[in-house]
Coordinates of C-alpha atoms in Angstrom, one line a residue:
M1286 CA -9.9 1.2 -29.0
R1287 CA -11.3 -1.5 -26.6
I1288 CA -9.8 -4.5 -25.1
A1289 CA -11.6 -7.6 -23.8
I1290 CA -10.4 -9.3 -20.4
L1291 CA -11.5 -12.8 -19.5
N1292 CA -10.8 -13.6 -15.8
K1293 CA -9.8 -17.4 -16.3
D1294 CA -9.9 -18.1 -12.6
R1295 CA -13.6 -17.0 -12.4
C1296 CA -14.8 -18.3 -15.8
Q1297 CA -16.3 -21.7 -15.3
P1298 CA -18.0 -22.8 -18.7
R1299 CA -19.1 -26.1 -17.4
R1300 CA -21.2 -24.5 -14.7
C1301 CA -23.0 -22.0 -17.0
S1302 CA -25.2 -21.9 -20.2
H1303 CA -22.6 -20.0 -22.1
E1304 CA -24.6 -16.8 -21.7
C1305 CA -22.0 -14.6 -23.1
E1306 CA -22.2 -16.2 -26.4
K1307 CA -26.0 -16.8 -26.4
Y1308 CA -26.8 -13.1 -25.7
C1309 CA -24.2 -11.5 -27.7
P1310 CA -25.8 -9.5 -30.6
R1311 CA -23.0 -9.9 -33.0
V1312 CA -23.1 -13.7 -32.6
R1313 CA -26.9 -13.7 -33.2
T1314 CA -26.0 -11.8 -36.7
G1315 CA -23.5 -14.6 -37.5
D1316 CA -20.3 -13.1 -36.5
E1317 CA -17.9 -15.0 -34.4
T1318 CA -17.5 -12.4 -31.7
I1319 CA -17.5 -14.9 -28.8
V1320 CA -16.2 -18.5 -29.6
F1321 CA -15.9 -21.6 -27.5
P1322 CA -13.4 -24.1 -28.6
E1323 CA -14.5 -27.5 -29.6
G1324 CA -14.2 -30.1 -26.9
G1325 CA -15.0 -27.5 -24.1
G1326 CA -12.8 -24.8 -22.7
K1327 CA -12.9 -21.0 -22.1
P1328 CA -14.2 -18.5 -24.6
L1329 CA -12.3 -16.4 -26.8
I1330 CA -13.6 -12.8 -27.5
S1331 CA -12.9 -11.0 -30.6
E1332 CA -11.8 -7.4 -29.8
E1333 CA -12.1 -6.5 -33.5
L1334 CA -15.8 -7.6 -33.8
C1335 CA -16.9 -6.6 -30.2
V1336 CA -19.2 -3.3 -30.3
G1337 CA -18.9 -2.9 -26.4
C1338 CA -22.5 -3.3 -25.7
G1339 CA -21.9 -4.7 -22.3
I1340 CA -24.4 -7.5 -22.5
C1341 CA -21.9 -10.3 -21.9
I1342 CA -20.5 -8.4 -18.8
N1343 CA -24.0 -8.3 -17.2
R1344 CA -25.1 -12.0 -18.4
C1345 CA -22.0 -13.7 -17.1
P1346 CA -22.9 -15.4 -13.9
F1347 CA -19.4 -15.4 -12.6
D1348 CA -18.5 -11.7 -13.3
A1349 CA -15.5 -13.0 -15.4
I1350 CA -15.7 -10.6 -18.4
M1351 CA -14.5 -7.0 -18.8
I1352 CA -14.9 -4.9 -21.8
I1353 CA -12.8 -1.8 -21.5
G1354 CA -12.5 1.3 -23.8
L1355 CA -9.0 2.7 -23.9
P1356 CA -7.7 6.2 -24.4
E1357 CA -7.4 6.7 -28.2
E1358 CA -3.6 7.4 -27.9
L1359 CA -2.8 3.9 -26.9
T1360 CA -1.9 1.7 -29.8
A1361 CA 0.0 -1.7 -29.6
P1362 CA 0.7 -2.8 -25.8
T1363 CA 4.2 -3.2 -24.8
H1364 CA 3.4 -6.7 -23.6
R1365 CA 0.3 -8.8 -23.3
Y1366 CA -0.2 -12.1 -21.9
G1367 CA -2.3 -13.6 -24.5
P1368 CA -5.8 -13.2 -26.1
N1369 CA -8.3 -11.7 -23.7
A1370 CA -5.4 -11.3 -21.0
F1371 CA -3.8 -8.5 -19.2
A1372 CA -2.1 -5.8 -21.3
L1373 CA 0.8 -3.5 -20.4
Y1374 CA 1.3 -0.1 -22.1
G1375 CA 4.6 1.7 -21.7
L1376 CA 7.7 1.2 -19.4
P1377 CA 9.7 3.0 -16.9
V1378 CA 13.0 4.2 -17.7
P1379 CA 15.7 3.4 -15.2
Q1380 CA 18.7 5.6 -15.2
A1381 CA 21.8 5.4 -13.2
G1382 CA 22.3 8.0 -10.5
R1383 CA 18.5 8.5 -10.1
V1384 CA 15.9 6.8 -8.0
T1385 CA 13.0 6.3 -10.3
G1386 CA 9.5 5.7 -8.5
I1387 CA 6.4 4.1 -9.8
L1388 CA 3.1 5.3 -8.3
G1389 CA 0.0 3.5 -9.0
P1390 CA -2.7 0.9 -7.7
N1391 CA -1.7 -2.8 -7.0
G1392 CA -2.4 -5.0 -10.0
I1393 CA -1.5 -2.6 -12.6
G1394 CA 1.5 -4.2 -14.1
K1395 CA 4.6 -3.1 -12.0
S1396 CA 5.7 -6.4 -11.6
T1397 CA 5.5 -7.1 -15.5
A1398 CA 7.5 -3.9 -16.2
V1399 CA 10.3 -5.2 -13.8
Q1400 CA 10.4 -8.6 -15.3
I1401 CA 10.9 -7.0 -18.7
L1402 CA 13.6 -4.5 -17.4
S1403 CA 15.4 -7.4 -15.8
G1404 CA 15.4 -9.6 -19.0
T1405 CA 13.4 -12.3 -17.8
L1406 CA 10.4 -11.5 -19.8
V1407 CA 10.7 -10.3 -23.5
P1408 CA 8.0 -7.8 -24.4
N1409 CA 5.8 -9.2 -27.3
F1410 CA 3.9 -6.0 -28.3
G1411 CA 0.7 -7.8 -28.1
E1412 CA 1.7 -10.4 -30.8
G1413 CA 2.7 -13.9 -29.7
T1414 CA 6.2 -14.5 -28.6
G1415 CA 8.5 -11.6 -28.2
N1416 CA 12.1 -11.4 -29.6
W1417 CA 14.8 -9.0 -28.7
E1418 CA 15.5 -7.9 -32.3
K1419 CA 11.9 -6.5 -32.6
V1420 CA 12.4 -4.9 -29.1
L1421 CA 15.6 -3.0 -30.0
Q1422 CA 13.8 -2.0 -33.5
H1423 CA 10.8 -0.7 -31.4
Y1424 CA 13.0 1.4 -29.0
S1425 CA 15.5 2.6 -31.6
G1426 CA 16.6 6.3 -30.8
T1427 CA 15.3 6.1 -27.2
A1428 CA 17.1 5.6 -23.8
L1429 CA 15.5 2.1 -23.6
Y1430 CA 17.4 1.1 -26.7
D1431 CA 20.7 1.5 -24.9
Y1432 CA 19.4 -0.2 -21.8
F1433 CA 18.1 -3.1 -23.6
S1434 CA 21.2 -3.6 -25.6
E1435 CA 22.9 -3.9 -22.3
V1436 CA 20.2 -6.5 -21.1
I1437 CA 20.9 -8.5 -24.4
D1438 CA 24.6 -8.5 -23.9
G1439 CA 24.2 -9.9 -20.4
N1440 CA 25.7 -6.7 -18.9
I1441 CA 22.8 -5.9 -16.7
K1442 CA 22.6 -7.6 -13.3
V1443 CA 19.2 -7.0 -11.3
S1444 CA 18.8 -7.1 -7.5
Q1445 CA 15.3 -7.3 -6.4
K1446 CA 13.4 -7.0 -3.0
P1447 CA 10.0 -8.7 -3.1
Q1448 CA 6.8 -7.0 -2.1
Y1449 CA 5.5 -9.7 0.3
V1450 CA 8.2 -10.3 3.0
D1451 CA 6.3 -12.6 5.0
M1452 CA 6.9 -15.2 2.2
I1453 CA 10.5 -15.3 2.9
P1454 CA 10.3 -17.9 5.8
K1455 CA 8.5 -20.2 3.3
A1456 CA 11.3 -19.8 0.7
F1457 CA 14.4 -20.1 3.1
K1458 CA 15.0 -22.0 6.2
G1459 CA 17.9 -21.2 8.4
K1460 CA 19.5 -18.3 10.4
T1461 CA 19.3 -14.7 9.3
S1462 CA 23.2 -14.5 9.1
E1463 CA 23.0 -17.5 6.6
L1464 CA 20.6 -15.8 4.3
L1465 CA 22.4 -12.5 4.3
D1466 CA 26.1 -14.0 3.8
K1467 CA 24.8 -15.5 0.3
T1468 CA 24.0 -11.9 -0.8
D1469 CA 27.0 -10.0 0.4
E1470 CA 28.5 -9.4 -3.1
R1471 CA 29.7 -5.8 -2.2
G1472 CA 31.5 -6.4 1.0
V1473 CA 29.0 -4.1 2.8
L1474 CA 27.1 -6.5 4.8
S1475 CA 28.3 -5.7 8.3
E1476 CA 27.7 -1.9 7.5
L1477 CA 24.2 -2.7 6.3
I1478 CA 23.4 -5.0 9.5
E1479 CA 24.4 -2.0 11.8
R1480 CA 22.6 0.5 9.6
L1481 CA 19.2 -1.2 9.5
G1482 CA 19.5 -2.3 13.2
L1483 CA 19.7 -6.0 12.4
T1484 CA 22.4 -6.8 15.0
P1485 CA 19.9 -8.4 17.6
V1486 CA 18.3 -10.6 15.1
I1487 CA 21.4 -11.9 13.0
D1488 CA 21.6 -15.2 14.9
R1489 CA 17.8 -15.9 15.0
N1490 CA 16.0 -18.2 12.5
I1491 CA 14.3 -16.5 9.7
T1492 CA 11.0 -18.1 11.0
E1493 CA 11.3 -16.2 14.3
L1494 CA 11.4 -12.7 12.7
S1495 CA 8.7 -10.3 12.9
G1496 CA 7.3 -8.5 9.8
G1497 CA 9.4 -5.6 10.4
E1498 CA 12.4 -7.5 10.8
L1499 CA 11.8 -9.4 7.8
Q1500 CA 11.4 -6.3 6.0
R1501 CA 14.8 -4.9 7.0
V1502 CA 16.4 -8.2 6.2
A1503 CA 15.0 -8.0 2.7
I1504 CA 16.2 -4.5 2.0
A1505 CA 19.7 -5.5 3.4
A1506 CA 19.8 -8.6 1.1
C1507 CA 18.8 -6.5 -2.0
A1508 CA 21.3 -3.6 -1.3
A1509 CA 24.2 -6.2 -0.4
R1510 CA 24.2 -7.5 -4.1
D1511 CA 26.5 -6.1 -6.6
A1512 CA 23.9 -5.2 -9.3
D1513 CA 23.4 -2.5 -12.1
F1514 CA 19.6 -2.1 -11.5
Y1515 CA 18.1 -2.4 -8.1
F1516 CA 14.3 -2.8 -7.6
F1517 CA 12.5 -2.3 -4.3
D1518 CA 9.0 -3.2 -4.1
E1519 CA 7.4 -1.4 -1.3
I1520 CA 10.0 -0.8 1.6
S1521 CA 7.4 0.7 4.1
P1522 CA 5.1 -2.1 5.3
Y1523 CA 5.7 -3.1 8.9
L1524 CA 8.4 -0.3 9.4
D1525 CA 8.0 2.7 11.6
I1526 CA 8.5 6.2 10.4
Y1527 CA 12.2 6.2 11.7
Q1528 CA 13.0 2.8 10.0
R1529 CA 11.3 4.3 6.7
I1530 CA 13.4 7.4 6.5
N1531 CA 16.5 5.5 7.4
S1532 CA 15.8 2.8 4.6
A1533 CA 15.0 5.6 2.1
Q1534 CA 18.2 7.3 3.0
L1535 CA 20.1 4.1 2.2
I1536 CA 18.6 3.7 -1.0
Q1537 CA 19.4 7.3 -2.2
E1538 CA 23.0 6.4 -1.5
I1539 CA 22.9 3.3 -3.7
S1540 CA 21.5 5.3 -6.5
K1541 CA 24.6 7.7 -6.6
D1542 CA 26.0 5.4 -9.4
K1543 CA 23.4 2.8 -10.1
A1544 CA 19.7 2.6 -11.5
V1545 CA 17.1 2.3 -8.8
L1546 CA 13.4 1.7 -9.4
V1547 CA 11.0 1.9 -6.3
V1548 CA 7.4 1.1 -5.9
E1549 CA 5.9 2.8 -2.8
H1550 CA 2.6 3.7 -1.6
D1551 CA 3.7 5.9 1.3
L1552 CA 3.6 9.1 -0.4
A1553 CA 5.7 11.1 2.1
I1554 CA 8.6 8.4 1.7
L1555 CA 8.2 8.4 -2.1
D1556 CA 8.2 12.1 -2.3
M1557 CA 11.5 12.3 -0.2
L1558 CA 13.0 9.3 -1.9
A1559 CA 12.6 9.6 -5.7
D1560 CA 13.9 11.9 -8.2
V1561 CA 11.2 11.2 -10.8
V1562 CA 8.1 9.3 -10.9
H1563 CA 5.9 7.2 -13.4
V1564 CA 2.3 7.4 -12.9
A1565 CA 0.7 4.0 -13.6
Y1566 CA -3.0 4.0 -14.1
G1567 CA -5.6 1.5 -15.7
Q1568 CA -7.8 -1.2 -14.5
P1569 CA -6.2 -3.6 -12.1
G1570 CA -6.1 -7.1 -13.6
A1571 CA -7.0 -5.8 -16.9
Y1572 CA -4.6 -3.3 -18.3
G1573 CA -2.0 -0.9 -17.0
V1574 CA -0.4 2.3 -18.6
I1575 CA 3.0 3.7 -17.4
T1576 CA 3.4 7.2 -18.4
Y1577 CA 6.6 9.1 -19.2
P1578 CA 8.7 10.2 -16.3
K1579 CA 7.4 13.4 -14.2
G1580 CA 9.1 15.4 -11.5
V1581 CA 8.2 13.8 -8.2
R1582 CA 6.1 16.6 -6.8
I1583 CA 4.1 17.2 -10.2
G1584 CA 3.6 13.5 -10.6
I1585 CA 2.2 12.9 -7.0
N1586 CA 0.0 16.0 -7.3
Q1587 CA -1.5 14.9 -10.7
Y1588 CA -2.1 11.5 -9.2
L1589 CA -3.8 12.9 -6.2
K1590 CA -5.9 15.3 -8.2
G1591 CA -6.8 12.2 -10.7
Y1592 CA -6.0 14.1 -13.8
L1593 CA -2.9 13.8 -16.1
P1594 CA -2.7 16.9 -18.3
E1595 CA 0.1 15.7 -20.5
E1596 CA -2.1 12.4 -21.3
N1597 CA -5.3 14.3 -21.2
V1598 CA -6.7 11.3 -19.1
R1599 CA -8.7 11.4 -15.9
I1600 CA -7.7 8.4 -13.8
R1601 CA -10.1 9.1 -10.8
P1602 CA -13.6 10.8 -10.8
E1603 CA -12.6 12.5 -7.5
A1604 CA -9.5 14.1 -6.1
I1605 CA -7.8 13.0 -2.8
K1606 CA -7.9 15.9 -0.6
F1607 CA -6.1 17.1 2.6
E1608 CA -7.4 19.3 5.1
V1609 CA -5.1 22.5 5.5
H1610 CA -5.9 23.1 9.2
P1611 CA -6.0 20.4 11.9
P1612 CA -9.4 19.3 12.8
R1613 CA -11.1 21.1 15.8
V1614 CA -11.9 19.0 19.0
E1615 CA -15.5 19.9 19.8
T1616 CA -16.1 20.4 23.4
D1617 CA -19.6 19.1 23.6
I1618 CA -18.7 15.6 22.4
E1619 CA -19.4 13.0 25.0
T1620 CA -16.8 11.1 26.6
L1621 CA -16.6 7.4 26.1
V1622 CA -14.1 6.5 29.0
D1623 CA -11.6 8.2 31.1
Y1624 CA -8.6 6.3 32.0
E1625 CA -6.0 6.8 34.8
G1626 CA -2.3 6.6 34.3
F1627 CA -0.8 3.2 34.4
S1628 CA 2.5 1.2 33.9
K1629 CA 3.5 -2.2 33.0
K1630 CA 6.9 -4.0 33.3
Y1631 CA 8.0 -7.2 31.6
G1632 CA 10.5 -9.8 32.8
N1633 CA 12.8 -8.9 29.7
G1634 CA 13.3 -5.3 31.1
F1635 CA 10.8 -3.4 28.9
A1636 CA 8.6 -1.0 30.7
L1637 CA 5.4 1.0 29.7
E1638 CA 4.2 4.2 31.3
S1639 CA 0.9 5.8 30.4
E1640 CA -0.4 9.2 31.2
N1641 CA -4.1 9.6 32.1
G1642 CA -6.4 10.4 29.4
S1643 CA -10.0 10.4 28.0
L1644 CA -11.5 8.8 24.6
K1645 CA -14.5 10.7 23.0
Q1646 CA -17.4 9.0 21.4
G1647 CA -17.3 9.1 17.5
E1648 CA -13.9 10.3 17.2
V1649 CA -10.7 8.7 15.5
L1650 CA -7.4 8.9 17.5
G1651 CA -4.2 8.3 15.7
I1652 CA -1.5 6.5 17.6
V1653 CA 2.2 7.3 16.5
G1654 CA 5.7 6.2 17.5
P1655 CA 8.3 3.9 16.8
N1656 CA 8.0 0.0 16.8
G1657 CA 8.8 -1.7 19.9
I1658 CA 7.8 1.1 22.2
G1659 CA 4.6 -0.5 23.8
K1660 CA 1.8 0.5 21.5
S1661 CA 0.3 -2.9 21.4
T1662 CA 0.8 -3.4 25.2
F1663 CA -1.0 -0.1 25.7
V1664 CA -4.1 -1.1 23.4
K1665 CA -4.2 -4.8 25.1
I1666 CA -4.3 -3.1 28.6
L1667 CA -7.2 -0.9 27.4
A1668 CA -8.8 -4.0 26.1
G1669 CA -8.5 -5.8 29.3
E1670 CA -6.2 -8.5 27.8
I1671 CA -3.4 -7.6 30.0
N1672 CA -3.5 -6.0 33.7
P1673 CA -1.2 -3.2 34.6
D1674 CA 1.3 -3.3 37.5
E1675 CA 0.4 0.0 38.7
G1676 CA -2.8 2.0 38.1
K1677 CA -6.3 0.8 38.1
L1678 CA -8.2 0.4 34.8
D1679 CA -12.0 -0.5 35.1
L1680 CA -13.0 -0.2 31.7
T1681 CA -16.4 -1.4 31.1
I1682 CA -16.3 -1.3 27.2
T1683 CA -15.9 -3.9 24.5
I1684 CA -13.1 -3.5 22.0
S1685 CA -12.8 -5.0 18.4
Y1686 CA -9.1 -5.3 17.4
K1687 CA -7.3 -5.7 14.2
P1688 CA -3.7 -7.0 14.7
Q1689 CA -0.7 -5.7 12.8
Y1690 CA 0.1 -9.2 11.5
I1691 CA -2.5 -11.0 9.7
K1692 CA -2.4 -14.7 9.0
P1693 CA -5.8 -16.6 8.1
D1694 CA -6.2 -19.5 10.3
V1695 CA -9.3 -20.9 8.7
T1696 CA -9.8 -22.0 5.1
M1697 CA -13.2 -20.7 4.1
P1698 CA -14.6 -18.2 1.5
V1699 CA -14.6 -14.6 2.6
Q1700 CA -18.3 -14.1 2.5
Y1701 CA -18.8 -16.9 5.0
F1702 CA -16.0 -15.8 7.3
L1703 CA -17.6 -12.3 7.6
R1704 CA -21.1 -13.5 8.0
G1705 CA -19.9 -15.9 10.8
I1706 CA -18.4 -12.8 12.7
S1707 CA -21.6 -10.8 12.9
R1708 CA -25.0 -10.3 11.6
K1709 CA -23.9 -6.9 10.4
F1710 CA -22.4 -8.2 7.4
D1711 CA -25.8 -8.6 5.6
T1712 CA -27.0 -5.1 6.6
S1713 CA -27.4 -2.7 3.8
Y1714 CA -25.4 -0.2 5.9
F1715 CA -22.3 -2.4 6.1
Q1716 CA -22.5 -3.3 2.5
S1717 CA -22.9 0.1 1.3
E1718 CA -20.4 1.9 3.8
V1719 CA -17.9 -0.8 4.3
A1720 CA -17.9 -3.7 1.9
K1721 CA -18.5 -1.7 -1.3
P1722 CA -15.9 1.0 -0.6
L1723 CA -13.3 -1.8 0.4
N1724 CA -14.2 -3.6 -2.9
L1725 CA -14.8 -6.7 -1.2
E1726 CA -17.5 -8.2 -3.3
P1727 CA -14.8 -9.7 -5.8
L1728 CA -13.3 -11.5 -2.9
Y1729 CA -16.5 -13.2 -1.5
E1730 CA -16.2 -16.6 -3.2
R1731 CA -12.3 -16.9 -2.6
N1732 CA -10.9 -18.6 0.2
L1733 CA -9.0 -16.5 2.7
T1734 CA -5.8 -18.4 2.3
D1735 CA -5.7 -17.4 -1.4
L1736 CA -5.7 -13.8 -0.8
S1737 CA -2.8 -11.5 -1.4
G1738 CA -1.6 -9.3 1.5
G1739 CA -3.6 -6.3 0.3
E1740 CA -6.9 -8.4 0.0
L1741 CA -6.2 -10.0 3.2
Q1742 CA -5.8 -6.4 4.8
R1743 CA -9.1 -5.2 3.5
V1744 CA -10.9 -8.1 4.7
A1745 CA -9.4 -7.8 8.1
I1746 CA -10.5 -4.0 8.3
A1747 CA -13.8 -5.2 7.6
A1748 CA -14.0 -7.9 9.9
C1749 CA -12.9 -5.6 12.8
L1750 CA -15.6 -3.1 11.9
C1751 CA -18.2 -5.8 11.6
R1752 CA -18.1 -6.8 15.1
D1753 CA -20.2 -5.1 18.0
A1754 CA -18.1 -3.2 20.0
D1755 CA -17.7 0.2 21.9
M1756 CA -14.1 0.9 20.5
Y1757 CA -12.5 -0.2 17.4
I1758 CA -8.6 -0.4 17.4
L1759 CA -6.8 -0.9 14.0
D1760 CA -3.0 -1.8 14.0
E1761 CA -1.4 -0.6 10.7
P1762 CA -4.4 -0.8 8.3
S1763 CA -2.3 0.7 5.6
A1764 CA 0.1 -2.2 5.1
H1765 CA 0.0 -3.4 1.5
L1766 CA -2.8 -1.3 0.3
D1767 CA -2.1 1.2 -2.6
V1768 CA -2.8 5.0 -2.4
E1769 CA -6.4 4.8 -3.5
Q1770 CA -7.2 2.0 -1.1
R1771 CA -5.6 3.8 1.8
S1772 CA -7.7 7.0 0.9
M1773 CA -10.9 5.0 0.7
T1774 CA -9.9 3.0 4.0
T1775 CA -9.7 6.3 5.8
K1776 CA -13.0 7.4 4.5
V1777 CA -14.5 4.1 5.7
I1778 CA -13.2 4.3 9.2
K1779 CA -13.9 7.8 9.5
R1780 CA -17.6 7.5 8.4
F1781 CA -18.0 4.5 10.4
A1782 CA -17.0 6.4 13.7
E1783 CA -19.2 9.3 12.8
N1784 CA -22.2 7.4 11.9
S1785 CA -22.2 4.7 14.7
G1786 CA -20.8 7.2 17.4
K1787 CA -18.2 4.7 18.0
T1788 CA -14.4 5.5 19.0
A1789 CA -11.7 4.3 16.8
M1790 CA -8.0 4.1 17.4
V1791 CA -5.5 3.7 14.4
V1792 CA -1.9 2.8 14.9
D1793 CA -0.1 3.5 11.7
H1794 CA 3.1 4.9 10.2
D1795 CA 1.9 6.6 7.2
I1796 CA 1.8 10.2 8.0
Y1797 CA -0.8 11.0 5.0
M1798 CA -3.1 8.4 6.3
I1799 CA -2.8 9.8 9.9
D1800 CA -3.2 13.2 8.7
M1801 CA -6.4 12.5 6.7
L1802 CA -7.9 10.2 9.5
S1803 CA -7.1 11.5 12.9
E1804 CA -8.8 14.0 15.0
R1805 CA -6.6 13.7 18.0
L1806 CA -3.2 12.0 18.5
I1807 CA -1.6 9.8 21.2
V1808 CA 2.2 10.1 20.8
F1809 CA 4.5 7.4 22.0
E1810 CA 8.2 8.3 23.1
G1811 CA 11.0 6.3 24.7
E1812 CA 13.6 3.8 23.6
P1813 CA 12.5 0.8 21.5
A1814 CA 12.5 -2.5 23.4
V1815 CA 13.5 -0.7 26.7
Y1816 CA 11.1 2.0 27.7
G1817 CA 8.0 3.5 26.4
K1818 CA 5.7 6.4 27.4
A1819 CA 2.1 7.1 26.0
H1820 CA 1.3 10.7 26.3
Q1821 CA -2.4 11.7 26.9
P1822 CA -4.3 12.4 23.8
S1823 CA -3.6 15.8 22.3
S1824 CA -4.6 17.9 19.3
M1825 CA -3.1 17.0 15.9
Q1826 CA -1.0 20.1 15.9
D1827 CA 0.4 19.5 19.4
G1828 CA 0.9 15.8 18.7
M1829 CA 2.6 16.0 15.4
N1830 CA 5.0 18.7 16.6
R1831 CA 6.1 16.4 19.4
F1832 CA 6.4 13.3 17.2
L1833 CA 8.2 15.1 14.4
A1834 CA 10.6 16.8 16.9
N1835 CA 11.8 13.3 17.9
L1836 CA 12.4 12.5 14.1
H1837 CA 14.3 15.9 13.5
I1838 CA 12.3 16.5 10.4
T1839 CA 9.8 19.2 9.4
F1840 CA 6.7 19.1 7.2
R1841 CA 5.1 21.8 4.9
R1842 CA 2.0 21.8 3.1
D1843 CA 2.1 21.6 -0.6
E1844 CA 0.7 24.7 -2.2
D1845 CA -1.4 22.9 -4.8
T1846 CA -2.9 19.8 -2.8
S1847 CA -2.2 20.8 0.8
R1848 CA -0.6 17.4 1.2
P1849 CA 2.4 17.1 3.7
R1850 CA 5.9 17.3 2.3
V1851 CA 9.2 16.5 4.0
N1852 CA 11.4 19.7 4.2
K1853 CA 15.1 19.2 3.1
P1854 CA 17.4 18.9 6.1
D1855 CA 18.9 22.4 6.9
S1856 CA 16.7 24.1 4.2
R1857 CA 15.5 27.5 5.0
L1858 CA 11.9 26.3 5.8
D1859 CA 13.4 23.5 8.0
R1860 CA 15.5 25.9 10.0
E1861 CA 12.5 28.3 10.4
Q1862 CA 10.0 25.7 11.5
K1863 CA 12.4 24.3 13.9
A1864 CA 13.2 27.5 15.5
S1865 CA 9.4 28.3 15.9
G1866 CA 8.7 24.8 17.2
E1867 CA 6.1 24.3 14.3
Y1868 CA 7.3 20.8 12.9
Y1869 CA 4.0 20.0 11.0
Y1870 CA 1.3 22.6 10.5
H1871 CA 2.9 25.3 8.6
N1872 CA 1.4 28.0 6.4
I1873 CA 1.3 27.3 2.7
E1874 CA 3.9 29.2 0.7

């Protein structure tokens, strides 16, 4: 079985010679495999007549056509947006008393599934307009039959946290308290404000909040509503690991008597948070398949390995792998720069202190610690943008910096933007080692202001690496990227540092990404917004032990994939590792 997808945003029949129709072998024999409507318009591709030769894909000057062969087990889609449009196969099954996770790439149909489960979109099973009578008939005898019966009767109320919280200021003007007061249907708002640390921002305007503050406001607003079905779309962006764990524990409490569905790309948080997961696979923008529920450990491991045994489908050519032991620090690596200890104090009372340290050429350093602890100040002092109050830093190095919050300030196509930054953009190395792995080519003709959060993030990473510098600093490059994009980003940054002999520093709160990427760690401790201390660079083992001891959590290695997993509090392994001081690198069971 195959489907034909036409990207209507890219297709421009007035600017081409209708190459898809002209060169189609079936059209030449007289079949109406590709038809252009009279009076102009975009083509319609017959999936029944198409033989999958691929000629139209290669001939289309705008790369607007995809012909995809589907697994044989797939029959009619759950919902399709029209001829040659996106198709979704399968649905997650929300259950009261459980947190159900969805694990998969962006653009695979997760939002479509939630629209269907909330009742705002009636599934049509690939045939015109959907109706609820057919839906009930289709799901007769399954758990979804009872669920949709409640939806039809109006007994299911949905509360949803959006994916892109930075859009909230565009939709609401006013104080944080005014927004949250409108959502307090359970009478728990004051408790949520304290729990999520929102007291300092409650009287501030929404437009003045940072990304992390907006994320916590969105979580509080979703949790405050009295609903039957809660949907949280990515809780981790802009939150530090402390806030992620706190939010995950809050969502688990909501699920005691409610149905909760979570989309999350931080696998450590998803592993800790969800009871079961549905793996979503397919081709972004073309079709998506949502599997039956799997145990959270089994589902994550199958996703990382790239093979789903029950479905007999390979979703990725290579597995995402983790190193069992911390990377060794080579003694013969040349030092890029040595820096002395320094301190900086601000008028608002915040003070930062840094120990002395050294940075090696061609290495990747991870930087971990809570938000508001001085990581950005530390980076800016190294970059020479800020002068320390005490301690002399005379660093004769140039730095390329990707900030945490990305906002396009120019309206121009991505291709021209990157080319304007550096001549490196047109080199074969940059195209093959950076642009291609980050999948930037489909974005070249699009304006920066039209990109989604994940697309903008990939462009910002490329822009940082495109500049000529001695050291590259990337602040939270994982935000809004799915699991596969995060894995590919770590490879891009690591290869770039090794091949160019440049030093890279990565600030991130995704433990998996830090684990795959870093050779050494700089750990920040202190009290957010009051005092921060940057320790000197240390080995991964020493650094993670220090960091996780502050979190009071321990990690173990999964026996199948070697990925880090959070131990249950006060479990046997948790107690043993805390007693031995080994919070992170522990022998595989």
